[in-house]
Coordinates of C-alpha atoms in Angstrom, one line a residue:
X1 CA 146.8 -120.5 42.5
X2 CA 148.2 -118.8 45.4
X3 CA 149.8 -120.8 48.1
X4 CA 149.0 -119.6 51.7
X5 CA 151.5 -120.6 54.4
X6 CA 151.3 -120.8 58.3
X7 CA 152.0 -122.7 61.2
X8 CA 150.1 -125.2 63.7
X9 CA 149.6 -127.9 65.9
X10 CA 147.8 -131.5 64.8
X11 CA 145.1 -132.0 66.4
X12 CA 143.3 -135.4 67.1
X13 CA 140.2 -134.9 64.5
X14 CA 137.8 -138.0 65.6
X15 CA 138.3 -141.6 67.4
X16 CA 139.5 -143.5 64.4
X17 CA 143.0 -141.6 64.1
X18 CA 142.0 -138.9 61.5
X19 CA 143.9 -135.5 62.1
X20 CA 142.5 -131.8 62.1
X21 CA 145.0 -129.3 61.4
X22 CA 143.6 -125.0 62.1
X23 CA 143.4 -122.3 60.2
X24 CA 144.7 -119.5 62.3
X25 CA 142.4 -116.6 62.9
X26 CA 144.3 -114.2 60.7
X27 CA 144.2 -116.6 57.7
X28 CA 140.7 -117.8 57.9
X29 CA 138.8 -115.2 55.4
X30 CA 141.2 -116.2 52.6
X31 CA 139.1 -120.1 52.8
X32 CA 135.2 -120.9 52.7
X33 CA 133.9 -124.0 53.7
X34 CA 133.9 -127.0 51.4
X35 CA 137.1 -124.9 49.4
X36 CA 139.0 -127.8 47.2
X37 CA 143.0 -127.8 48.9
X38 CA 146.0 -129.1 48.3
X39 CA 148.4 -129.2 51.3
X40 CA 151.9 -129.7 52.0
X41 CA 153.0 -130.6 55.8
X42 CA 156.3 -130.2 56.3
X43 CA 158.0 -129.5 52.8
X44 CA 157.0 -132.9 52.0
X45 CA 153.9 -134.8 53.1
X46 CA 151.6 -134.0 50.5
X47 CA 147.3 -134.9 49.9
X48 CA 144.0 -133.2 48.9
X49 CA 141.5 -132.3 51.6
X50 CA 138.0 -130.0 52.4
X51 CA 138.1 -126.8 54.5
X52 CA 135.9 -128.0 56.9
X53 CA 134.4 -126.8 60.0
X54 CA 135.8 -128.7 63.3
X55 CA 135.3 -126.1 66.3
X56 CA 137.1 -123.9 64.2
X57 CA 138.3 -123.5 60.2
X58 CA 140.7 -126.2 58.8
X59 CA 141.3 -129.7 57.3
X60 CA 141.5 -133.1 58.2
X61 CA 144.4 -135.1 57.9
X62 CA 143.9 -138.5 56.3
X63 CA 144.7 -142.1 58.8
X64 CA 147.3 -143.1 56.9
X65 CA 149.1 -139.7 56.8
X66 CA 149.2 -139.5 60.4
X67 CA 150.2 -142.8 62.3
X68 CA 153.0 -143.0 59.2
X69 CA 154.6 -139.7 59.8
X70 CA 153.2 -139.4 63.3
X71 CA 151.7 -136.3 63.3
X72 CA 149.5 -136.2 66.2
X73 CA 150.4 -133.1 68.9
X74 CA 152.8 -132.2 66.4
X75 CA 154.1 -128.6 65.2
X76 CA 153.8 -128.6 61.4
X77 CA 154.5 -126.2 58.7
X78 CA 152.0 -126.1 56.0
X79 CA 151.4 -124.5 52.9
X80 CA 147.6 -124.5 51.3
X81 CA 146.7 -123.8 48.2
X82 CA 143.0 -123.7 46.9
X83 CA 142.4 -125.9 43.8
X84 CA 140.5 -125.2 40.5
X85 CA 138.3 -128.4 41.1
X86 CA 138.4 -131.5 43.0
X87 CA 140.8 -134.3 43.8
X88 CA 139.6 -137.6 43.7
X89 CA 140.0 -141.6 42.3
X90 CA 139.0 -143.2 39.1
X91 CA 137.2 -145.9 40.7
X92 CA 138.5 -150.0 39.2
X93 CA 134.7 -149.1 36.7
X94 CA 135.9 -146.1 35.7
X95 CA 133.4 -143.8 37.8
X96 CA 134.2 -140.9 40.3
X97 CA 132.0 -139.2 43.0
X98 CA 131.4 -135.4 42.4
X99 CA 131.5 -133.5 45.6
X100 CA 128.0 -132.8 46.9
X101 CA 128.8 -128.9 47.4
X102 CA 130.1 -129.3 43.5
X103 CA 127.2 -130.8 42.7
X104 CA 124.3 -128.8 44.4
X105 CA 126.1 -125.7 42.9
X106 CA 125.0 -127.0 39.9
X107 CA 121.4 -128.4 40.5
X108 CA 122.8 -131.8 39.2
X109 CA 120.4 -135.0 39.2
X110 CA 119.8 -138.4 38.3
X111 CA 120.1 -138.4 34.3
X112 CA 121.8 -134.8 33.7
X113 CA 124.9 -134.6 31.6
X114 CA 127.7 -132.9 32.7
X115 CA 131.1 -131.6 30.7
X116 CA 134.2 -133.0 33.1
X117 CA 138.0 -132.2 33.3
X118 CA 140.8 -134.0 34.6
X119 CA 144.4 -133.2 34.8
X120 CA 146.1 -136.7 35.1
X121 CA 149.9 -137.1 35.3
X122 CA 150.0 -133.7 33.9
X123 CA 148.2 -134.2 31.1
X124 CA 144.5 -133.2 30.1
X125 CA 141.1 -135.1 29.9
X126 CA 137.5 -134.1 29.0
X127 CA 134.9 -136.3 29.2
X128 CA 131.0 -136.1 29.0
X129 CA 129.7 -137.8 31.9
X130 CA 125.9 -138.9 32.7
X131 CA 125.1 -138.2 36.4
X132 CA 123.6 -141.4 38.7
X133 CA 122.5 -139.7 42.0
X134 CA 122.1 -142.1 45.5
X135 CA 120.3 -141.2 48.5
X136 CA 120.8 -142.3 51.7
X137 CA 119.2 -141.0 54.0
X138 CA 120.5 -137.1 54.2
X139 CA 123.6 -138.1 52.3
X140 CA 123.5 -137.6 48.4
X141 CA 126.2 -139.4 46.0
X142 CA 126.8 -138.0 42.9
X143 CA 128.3 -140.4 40.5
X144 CA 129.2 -140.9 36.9
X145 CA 131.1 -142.8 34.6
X146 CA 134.8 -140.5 33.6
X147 CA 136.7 -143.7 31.7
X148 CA 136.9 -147.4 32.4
X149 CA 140.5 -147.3 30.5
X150 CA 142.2 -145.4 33.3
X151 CA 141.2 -147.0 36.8
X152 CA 142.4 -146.2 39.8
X153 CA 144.2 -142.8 38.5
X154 CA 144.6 -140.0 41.3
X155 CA 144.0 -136.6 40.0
X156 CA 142.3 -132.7 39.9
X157 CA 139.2 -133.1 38.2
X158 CA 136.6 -129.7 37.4
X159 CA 133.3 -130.1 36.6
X160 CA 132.7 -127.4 33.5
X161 CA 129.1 -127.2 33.1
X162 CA 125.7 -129.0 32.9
X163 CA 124.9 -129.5 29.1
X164 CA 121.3 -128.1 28.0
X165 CA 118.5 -130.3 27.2
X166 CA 117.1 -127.8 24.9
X167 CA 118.1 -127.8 21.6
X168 CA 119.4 -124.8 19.5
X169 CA 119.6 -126.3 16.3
X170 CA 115.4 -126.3 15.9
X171 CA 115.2 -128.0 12.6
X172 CA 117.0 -131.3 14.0
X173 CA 114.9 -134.3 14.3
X174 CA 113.5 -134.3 18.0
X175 CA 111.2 -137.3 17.5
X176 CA 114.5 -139.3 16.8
X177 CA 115.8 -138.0 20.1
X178 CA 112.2 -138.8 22.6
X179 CA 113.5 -142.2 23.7
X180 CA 117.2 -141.1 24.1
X181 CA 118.8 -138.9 26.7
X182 CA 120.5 -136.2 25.2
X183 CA 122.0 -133.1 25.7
X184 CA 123.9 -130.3 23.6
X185 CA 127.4 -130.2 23.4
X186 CA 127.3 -127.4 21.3
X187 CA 124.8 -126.1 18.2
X188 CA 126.6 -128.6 15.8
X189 CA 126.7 -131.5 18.3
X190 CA 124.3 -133.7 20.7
X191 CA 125.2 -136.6 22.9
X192 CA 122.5 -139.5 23.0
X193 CA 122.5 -142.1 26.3
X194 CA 120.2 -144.9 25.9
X195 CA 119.9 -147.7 29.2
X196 CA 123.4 -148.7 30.0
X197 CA 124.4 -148.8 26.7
X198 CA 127.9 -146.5 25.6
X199 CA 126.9 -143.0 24.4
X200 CA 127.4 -141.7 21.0
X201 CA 127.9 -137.9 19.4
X202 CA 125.7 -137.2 16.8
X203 CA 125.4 -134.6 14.5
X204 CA 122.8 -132.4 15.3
X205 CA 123.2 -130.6 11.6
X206 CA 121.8 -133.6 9.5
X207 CA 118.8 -132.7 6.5
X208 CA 116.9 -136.1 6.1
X209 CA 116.4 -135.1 2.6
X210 CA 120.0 -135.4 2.0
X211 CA 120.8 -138.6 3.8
X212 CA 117.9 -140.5 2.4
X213 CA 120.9 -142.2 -0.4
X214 CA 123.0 -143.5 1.9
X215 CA 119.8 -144.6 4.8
X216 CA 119.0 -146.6 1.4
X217 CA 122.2 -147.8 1.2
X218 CA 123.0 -148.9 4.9
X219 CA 119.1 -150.5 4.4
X220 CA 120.5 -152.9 1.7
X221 CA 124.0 -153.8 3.5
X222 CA 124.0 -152.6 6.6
X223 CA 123.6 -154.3 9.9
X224 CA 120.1 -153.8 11.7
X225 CA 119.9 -156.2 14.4
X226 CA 122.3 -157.1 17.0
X227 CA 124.7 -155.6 19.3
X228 CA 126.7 -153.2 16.9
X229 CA 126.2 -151.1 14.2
X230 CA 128.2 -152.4 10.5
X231 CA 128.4 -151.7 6.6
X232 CA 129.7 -153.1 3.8
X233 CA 131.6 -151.9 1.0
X234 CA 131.5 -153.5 -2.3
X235 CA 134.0 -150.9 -4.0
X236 CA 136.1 -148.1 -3.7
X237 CA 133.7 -145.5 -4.5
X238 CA 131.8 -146.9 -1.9
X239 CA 134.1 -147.0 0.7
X240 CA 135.0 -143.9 0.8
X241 CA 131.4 -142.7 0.6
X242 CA 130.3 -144.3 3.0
X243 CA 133.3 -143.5 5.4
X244 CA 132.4 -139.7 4.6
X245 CA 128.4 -140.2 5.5
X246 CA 129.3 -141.9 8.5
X247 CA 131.4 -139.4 10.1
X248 CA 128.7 -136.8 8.8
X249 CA 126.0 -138.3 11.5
X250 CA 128.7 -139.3 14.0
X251 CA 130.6 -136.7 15.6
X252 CA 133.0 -139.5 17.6
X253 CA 133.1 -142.4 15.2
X254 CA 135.3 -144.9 16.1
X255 CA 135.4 -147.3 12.9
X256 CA 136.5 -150.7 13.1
X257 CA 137.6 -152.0 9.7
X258 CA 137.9 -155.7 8.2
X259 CA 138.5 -157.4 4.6
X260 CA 136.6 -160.2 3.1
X261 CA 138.0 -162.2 0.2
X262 CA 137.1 -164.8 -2.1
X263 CA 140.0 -166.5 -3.1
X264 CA 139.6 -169.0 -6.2
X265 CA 143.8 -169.0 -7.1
X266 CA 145.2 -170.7 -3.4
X267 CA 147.4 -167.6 -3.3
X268 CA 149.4 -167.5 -0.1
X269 CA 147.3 -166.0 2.1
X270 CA 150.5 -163.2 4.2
X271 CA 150.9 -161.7 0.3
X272 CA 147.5 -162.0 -0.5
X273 CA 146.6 -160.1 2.5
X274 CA 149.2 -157.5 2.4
X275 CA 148.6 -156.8 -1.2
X276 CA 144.7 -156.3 -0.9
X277 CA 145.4 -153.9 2.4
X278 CA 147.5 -152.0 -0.1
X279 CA 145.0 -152.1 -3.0
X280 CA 142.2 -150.7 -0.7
X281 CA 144.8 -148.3 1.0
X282 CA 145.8 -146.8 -2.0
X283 CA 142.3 -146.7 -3.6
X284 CA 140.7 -145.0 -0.6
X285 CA 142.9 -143.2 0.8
X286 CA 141.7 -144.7 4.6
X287 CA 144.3 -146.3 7.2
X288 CA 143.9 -149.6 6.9
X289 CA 147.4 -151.1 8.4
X290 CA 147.4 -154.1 10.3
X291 CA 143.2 -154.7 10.3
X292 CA 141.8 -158.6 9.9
X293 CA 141.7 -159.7 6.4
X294 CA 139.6 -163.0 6.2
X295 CA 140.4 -165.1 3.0
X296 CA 137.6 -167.7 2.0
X297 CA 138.6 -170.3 -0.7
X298 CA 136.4 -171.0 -3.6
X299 CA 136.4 -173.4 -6.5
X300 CA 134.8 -170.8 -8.7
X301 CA 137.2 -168.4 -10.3
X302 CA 134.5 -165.8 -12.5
X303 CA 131.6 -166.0 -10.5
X304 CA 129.6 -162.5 -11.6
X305 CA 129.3 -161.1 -7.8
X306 CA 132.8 -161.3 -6.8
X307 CA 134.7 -158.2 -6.0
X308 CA 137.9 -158.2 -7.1
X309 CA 139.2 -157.0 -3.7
X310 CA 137.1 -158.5 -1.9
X311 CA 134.6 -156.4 0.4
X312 CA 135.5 -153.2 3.2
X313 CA 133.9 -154.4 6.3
X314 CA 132.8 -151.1 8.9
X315 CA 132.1 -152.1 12.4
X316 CA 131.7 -149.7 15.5
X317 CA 131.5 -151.9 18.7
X318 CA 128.5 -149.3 20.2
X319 CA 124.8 -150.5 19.8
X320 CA 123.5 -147.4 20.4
X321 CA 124.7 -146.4 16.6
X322 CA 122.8 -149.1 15.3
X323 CA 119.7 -148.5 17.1
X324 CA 120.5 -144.7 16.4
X325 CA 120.6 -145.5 12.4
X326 CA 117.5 -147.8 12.6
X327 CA 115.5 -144.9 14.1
X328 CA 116.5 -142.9 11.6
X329 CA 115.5 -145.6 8.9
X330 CA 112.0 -145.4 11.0
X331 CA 111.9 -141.5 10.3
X332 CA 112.2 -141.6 6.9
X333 CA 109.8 -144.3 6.0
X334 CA 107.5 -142.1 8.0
X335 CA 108.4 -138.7 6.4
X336 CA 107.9 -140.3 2.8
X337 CA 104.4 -141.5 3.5
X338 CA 103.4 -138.5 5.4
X339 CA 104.3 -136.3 2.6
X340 CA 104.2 -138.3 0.5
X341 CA 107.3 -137.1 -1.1
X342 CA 108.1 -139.0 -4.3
X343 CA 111.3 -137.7 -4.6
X344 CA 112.9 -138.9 -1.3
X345 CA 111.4 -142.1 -1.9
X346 CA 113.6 -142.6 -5.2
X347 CA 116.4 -141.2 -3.6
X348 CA 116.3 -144.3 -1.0
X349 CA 115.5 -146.3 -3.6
X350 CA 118.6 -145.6 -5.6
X351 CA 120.4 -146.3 -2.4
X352 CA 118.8 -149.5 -2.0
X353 CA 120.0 -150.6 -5.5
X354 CA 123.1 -149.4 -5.1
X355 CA 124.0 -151.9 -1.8
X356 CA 121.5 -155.1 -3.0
X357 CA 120.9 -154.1 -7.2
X358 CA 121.6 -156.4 -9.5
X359 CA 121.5 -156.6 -13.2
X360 CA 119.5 -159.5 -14.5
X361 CA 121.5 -161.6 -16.9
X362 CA 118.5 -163.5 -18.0
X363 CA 116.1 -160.3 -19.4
X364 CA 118.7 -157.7 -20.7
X365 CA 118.6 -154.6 -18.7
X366 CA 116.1 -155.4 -15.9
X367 CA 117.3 -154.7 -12.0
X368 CA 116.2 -156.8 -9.0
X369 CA 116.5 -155.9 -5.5
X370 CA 116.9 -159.6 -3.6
X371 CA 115.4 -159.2 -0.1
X372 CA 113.3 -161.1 2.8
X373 CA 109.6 -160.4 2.7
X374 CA 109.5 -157.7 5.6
X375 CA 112.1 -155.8 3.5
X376 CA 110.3 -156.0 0.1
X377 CA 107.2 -154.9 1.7
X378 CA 108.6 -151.9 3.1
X379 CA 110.0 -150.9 -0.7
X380 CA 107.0 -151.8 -2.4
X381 CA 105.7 -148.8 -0.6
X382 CA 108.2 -146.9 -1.3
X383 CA 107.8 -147.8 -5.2
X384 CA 104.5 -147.0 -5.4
X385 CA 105.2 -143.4 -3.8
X386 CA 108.1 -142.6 -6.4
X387 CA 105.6 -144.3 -8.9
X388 CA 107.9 -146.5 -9.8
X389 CA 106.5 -149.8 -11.7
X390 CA 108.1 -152.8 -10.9
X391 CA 107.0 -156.0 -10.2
X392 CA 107.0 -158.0 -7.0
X393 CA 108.2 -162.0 -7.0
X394 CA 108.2 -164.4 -3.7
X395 CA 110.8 -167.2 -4.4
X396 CA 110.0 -169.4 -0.7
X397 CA 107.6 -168.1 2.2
X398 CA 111.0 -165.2 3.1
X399 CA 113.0 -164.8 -0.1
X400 CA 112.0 -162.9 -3.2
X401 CA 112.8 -159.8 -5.3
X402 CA 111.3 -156.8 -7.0
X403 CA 112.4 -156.0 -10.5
X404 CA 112.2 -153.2 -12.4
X405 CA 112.3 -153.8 -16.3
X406 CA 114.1 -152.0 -18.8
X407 CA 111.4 -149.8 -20.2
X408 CA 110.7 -148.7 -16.5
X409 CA 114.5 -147.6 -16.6
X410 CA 113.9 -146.2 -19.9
X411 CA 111.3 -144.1 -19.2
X412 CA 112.9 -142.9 -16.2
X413 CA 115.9 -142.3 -17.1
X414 CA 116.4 -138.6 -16.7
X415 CA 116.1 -138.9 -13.1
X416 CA 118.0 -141.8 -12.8
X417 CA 121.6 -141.8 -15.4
X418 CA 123.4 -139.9 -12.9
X419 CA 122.6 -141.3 -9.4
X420 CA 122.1 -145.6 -10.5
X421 CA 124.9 -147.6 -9.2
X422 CA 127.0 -144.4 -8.5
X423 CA 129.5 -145.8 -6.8
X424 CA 129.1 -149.3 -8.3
X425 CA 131.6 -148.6 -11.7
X426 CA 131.3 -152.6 -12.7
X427 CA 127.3 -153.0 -12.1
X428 CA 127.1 -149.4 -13.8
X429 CA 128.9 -150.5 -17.2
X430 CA 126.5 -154.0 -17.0
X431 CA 123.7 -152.1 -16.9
X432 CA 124.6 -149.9 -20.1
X433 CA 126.0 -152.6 -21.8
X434 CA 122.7 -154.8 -21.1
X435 CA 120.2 -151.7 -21.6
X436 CA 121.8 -150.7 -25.1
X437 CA 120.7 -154.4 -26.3
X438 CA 117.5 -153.8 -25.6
X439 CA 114.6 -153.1 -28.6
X440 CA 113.7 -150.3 -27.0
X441 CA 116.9 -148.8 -26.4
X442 CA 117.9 -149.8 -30.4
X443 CA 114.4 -148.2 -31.5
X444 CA 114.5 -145.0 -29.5
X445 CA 118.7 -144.5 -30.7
X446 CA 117.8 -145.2 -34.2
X447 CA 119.5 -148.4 -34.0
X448 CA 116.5 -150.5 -35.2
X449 CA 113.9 -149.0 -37.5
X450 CA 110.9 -151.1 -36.5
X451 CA 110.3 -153.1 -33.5
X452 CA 106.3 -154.8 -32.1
X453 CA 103.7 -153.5 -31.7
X454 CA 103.3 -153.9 -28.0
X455 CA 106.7 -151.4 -27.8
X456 CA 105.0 -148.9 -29.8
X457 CA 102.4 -149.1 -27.6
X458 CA 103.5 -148.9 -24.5
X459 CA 106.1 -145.7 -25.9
X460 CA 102.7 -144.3 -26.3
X461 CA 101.1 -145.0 -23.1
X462 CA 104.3 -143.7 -21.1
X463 CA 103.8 -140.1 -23.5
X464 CA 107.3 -141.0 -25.8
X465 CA 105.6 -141.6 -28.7
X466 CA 102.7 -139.3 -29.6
X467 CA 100.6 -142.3 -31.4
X468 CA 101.6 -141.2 -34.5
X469 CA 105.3 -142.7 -34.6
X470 CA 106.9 -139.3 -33.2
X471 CA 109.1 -138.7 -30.5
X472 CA 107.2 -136.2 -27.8
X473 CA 109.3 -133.3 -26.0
X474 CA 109.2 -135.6 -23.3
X475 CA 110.1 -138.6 -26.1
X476 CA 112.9 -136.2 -27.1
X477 CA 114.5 -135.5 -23.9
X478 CA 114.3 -139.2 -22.9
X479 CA 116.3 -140.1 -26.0
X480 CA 118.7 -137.7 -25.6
X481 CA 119.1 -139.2 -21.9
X482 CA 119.1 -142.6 -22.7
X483 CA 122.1 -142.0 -25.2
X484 CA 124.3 -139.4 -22.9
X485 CA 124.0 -142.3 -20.1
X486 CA 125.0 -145.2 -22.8
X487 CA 127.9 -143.5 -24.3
X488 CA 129.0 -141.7 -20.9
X489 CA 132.5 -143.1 -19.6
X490 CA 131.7 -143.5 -15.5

């Protein structure tokens, strides 16, 4: 910016020892009121100040400034230079005022969400910022939250624009956003406020179609209730799925990691923990230096549900993301049964079974689902929409399971050998290995010649057999299924 310099005289500016230093005529054009200044009296006494109007065109001169260098009656030289902004304080909550000029430029009010730079200590800062506007009387405050980590910091700040409310991206789900407020960063991009609570960047690019896997998933092991949002990762493969799906819906994802272990051996716990850091590190590929590991000794050493490495615990500190995920669970439930659309209903099935699955060890190639009563009722739904049989079990009045048996999995299986327990390896190879012993799997891979009657009937019922003994097309393909996902090496 240019730098205008001239002479003049301080003059008293009102009773409580504030200064006013004029413009002189010939310099006045080159300033409008409410112009954004930075002045420097006497090759050294530097602040930020207003052209304001005081008789004539000029600036006050802050208390302070003046009984410390005494400038009252004084000749000063001074050199002005206009300002791409405003100067103001971080306040000790991490809020600033916006200049009402600034802000009536703009239309701001209560609830609009503004784009704001700062230049601090030289360096750079942008923040989104939601705008809290206070009346009193004539006077309007404009305030908003820039960043509680830097209080009290001096610097030029420039408001950049007033984000839209209206959306470009018109296929993004607006009834997820009715209870937020929201505005567009950019087409790819939207930032959510909800109450008092710390925004979050979503992704304004998401197909529910193609999240409904993982929404199953983050239904089976993910947290729903309380004050942040969490996930837990049973394996690799998981881990760095779900790290990927994540940062797909959340533009600013700030991911908190954690280790559980379950350790049977008394290992000492400083090696333990640096050698399971390293396992997951290596295995995943994500920064895991330094985060909590929490070692919980057990007496028994082959229990069937351990992990080997324990569990990869994702936490982000913002309940918005959890109450933003939980609509989106709401949304899909919703969609499914409005459409009834069988095949997203599978799809968050599969991702159901792939957080809280389980392969039955008592009836050879059945899966459970474990879950409270709510929970179960919400999948039975779902079941019935993918027309999946299973059958529904109540262990107390808030704990019980739904199972699917092995000639449901059977019959299926061309829809599900690629996408059950995907990123599950160990429950994956239980599954085949508990399937293959089943009659029907023997019968159907030639395996065993005969098997009961009630087999053979039901083979016919699902369309595998054609009541003669024969293998349908539909018998044929299933087969052929059955065995690529038995012998397959994943």
């Amino acid at each position: 910016m240019k730098t205008t310099k001239f002479k003049s005289i301080v003059k008293k500016g009102n009773n409580k020892g504030v200064g006013f230093i004029s413009i002189p005529l010939e310099k006045r054009n080159l300033f409008s009121i409410n112009d954004q200044i930075k002045i420097i009296v006497n090759s050294r006494i530097e602040f930020f100040s207003r052209v304001k109007f005081h008789g004539t065109k000029g600036f006050y001169v802050p208390y302070k400034i003046m009984i410390k260098n005494k400038l009252l009656d004084k000749d000063v030289d001074v050199e002005v230079e206009k300002i791409d902004g405003f100067f103001t304080t971080i306040g000790n909550r991490g809020g600033i005022y916006i200049p009402q000029n600034i802000a009536e430029k703009y239309f701001l009010k209560s609830g609009d969400i503004v784009e704001i730079e700062s230049k601090i200590n030289n360096e750079k800062i942008k923040r989104y910022c939601l705008i809290h506007l206070r009346e009193r009387g004539k006077t309007r405050e404009y305030r908003c939250m820039f960043d509680l980590k830097i209080p009290n910091q001096k610097g030029i700040f420039k408001l950049l624009r007033k984000l839209p409310k209206k959306l470009q991206n018109t296929h993004f789900l607006k009834d997820i956003l009715k209870n937020f407020n929201f505005a567009e960063i950019d087409n790819e991009r939207i930032i959510n406020y909800y109450g008092n609570r710390v925004p979050i960047i979503i992704n304004s690019k998401i197909d529910i179609d193609k999240i409904a896997y993982y929404l199953g998933c983050y239904f089976a092991d993910g947290t729903k209730r309380g004050t942040h949002w969490g996930i837990c990762a049973s394996t690799f493969e998981q881990a760095i799925y779900f790290k990927k799906m994540h940062e797909r819906l959340i533009g600013d994802s700030r991911i908190v990691f954690s280790i559980t272990y379950c350790d049977p051996k008394n290992i000492e716990q400083d090696a333990l923990k640096v050698d399971i850091i390293n396992r997951w590190e290596r295995n995943t590929n994500i920064k895991l230096k330094g985060i909590s590991v929490r070692i919980i000794s057990t007496k028994y050493e082959n229990a069937g549900n351990r992990n080997p490495y324990g569990s990869l615990i994702f936490k982000e500190n913002r309940e918005l993301i959890r109450i933003y995920y939980v609509m989106l669970l709401s949304f899909l439930f919703y969609k499914i049964k409005k459409d009834n659309d069988k095949r997203i209903a599978l799809d968050f099935i599969l991702g159901v079974l792939e957080g809280d699955g389980s392969v039955n060890a008592k009836k050879k190639g059945h899966i459970i689902i474990t879950s409270n009563f709510k929970e179960l009722k919400i999948l039975e739904d779902l079941f019935k929409i993918a027309n999946i049989n299973y059958g529904f079990y109540m262990e107390d009045k808030n704990k019980g399971y739904i199972r699917i048996g092995s000639l449901e999995v059977i019959r299926n299986i061309s829809i599900l050998k690629d996408r059950l327990f995907k990123y599950y390896p160990k429950r994956r190879r239980i599954l085949k290995e508990r399937l293959a012993q089943t009659g029907c799997a023997r019968f159907l891979l030639g395996e065993s010649k005969r098997t009961s009657n009630w087999l053979i009937g039901q083979l016919n019922d699902y369309g595998i057999l054609n009541g003669k003994g024969n293998l349908t097309e539909f018998g044929k393909k299933t087969q052929k299924d059955l065995k690529e996902f038995l012998l397959s090496k994943d």
